[in-house]
Coordinates of C-alpha atoms in Angstrom, one line a residue:
M1 CA 14.3 21.6 16.0
F2 CA 15.0 18.9 13.4
D3 CA 16.2 16.6 16.2
V4 CA 12.8 16.6 17.6
F5 CA 11.2 15.6 14.4
E6 CA 13.8 12.8 14.0
K7 CA 13.0 11.5 17.6
L8 CA 9.2 11.7 16.8
K9 CA 9.8 9.8 13.5
K10 CA 11.8 7.1 15.4
L11 CA 9.2 6.8 18.1
S12 CA 6.4 6.5 15.6
R13 CA 8.2 3.8 13.6
E14 CA 8.8 1.8 16.8
L15 CA 5.2 2.2 17.9
I16 CA 3.9 0.9 14.5
E17 CA 6.3 -2.1 14.7
V18 CA 5.1 -3.0 18.1
L19 CA 1.5 -2.6 17.2
G20 CA 2.0 -4.8 14.1
L21 CA 3.5 -7.5 16.2
V22 CA 0.6 -7.3 18.7
L23 CA -1.8 -7.7 15.7
V24 CA 0.0 -10.8 14.4
V25 CA 0.0 -12.4 17.9
A26 CA -3.7 -11.6 18.4
I27 CA -4.5 -13.2 15.0
L28 CA -2.5 -16.3 15.8
V29 CA -4.1 -16.7 19.3
S30 CA -7.5 -16.2 17.9
A31 CA -6.9 -18.7 15.1
L32 CA -5.5 -21.3 17.5
F33 CA -7.9 -21.1 20.3
G34 CA -11.2 -19.7 18.8
P35 CA -13.3 -16.7 19.5
E36 CA -13.8 -17.4 23.2
V37 CA -10.2 -16.2 24.1
P38 CA -10.4 -13.1 26.2
F39 CA -9.0 -9.9 24.6
F40 CA -8.0 -11.7 21.3
G41 CA -11.3 -13.5 20.7
G42 CA -13.0 -11.0 18.2
I43 CA -10.0 -10.2 16.2
M44 CA -10.7 -12.7 13.4
A45 CA -14.2 -11.2 12.9
N46 CA -12.7 -7.8 12.8
V47 CA -10.0 -8.6 10.3
Q48 CA -12.4 -10.5 8.1
G49 CA -14.8 -7.5 8.1
M50 CA -11.9 -5.3 7.2
V51 CA -10.8 -7.5 4.3
D52 CA -14.4 -7.8 3.0
A53 CA -14.6 -4.0 3.1
L54 CA -11.4 -3.6 1.1
G55 CA -12.7 -6.2 -1.3
S56 CA -15.9 -4.2 -1.9
S57 CA -14.0 -0.9 -2.1
G58 CA -12.0 -2.0 -5.1
L59 CA -8.4 -2.3 -6.0
G60 CA -7.6 1.5 -5.3
V61 CA -7.7 0.9 -1.6
V62 CA -5.4 -2.0 -1.7
V63 CA -2.9 -0.1 -3.8
A64 CA -3.0 2.8 -1.4
L65 CA -2.5 0.5 1.6
L66 CA 0.6 -1.1 -0.2
I67 CA 2.0 2.3 -0.9
L68 CA 1.5 3.3 2.7
Y69 CA 3.1 0.1 3.9
F70 CA 6.2 0.4 1.7
W71 CA 6.5 4.1 2.6
S72 CA 6.6 3.2 6.4
R73 CA 9.3 0.5 5.7
R74 CA 11.6 3.2 4.4

């Protein structure tokens, strides 16, 4: 039973790592080639909106995100 949980935990960590890399590539492509790039074009506006929302929500959200980040790196 615990073996299933370990496999699920490993799979979720690998998925998070791959999605993080896709996000980094999308931001770089959008920054280099502008918003007209198919699939990656609107990522900068979305990231900017998310950063603005975090700024208006206060420091608590940023601290919570940092805790989640470091917990996932464990």
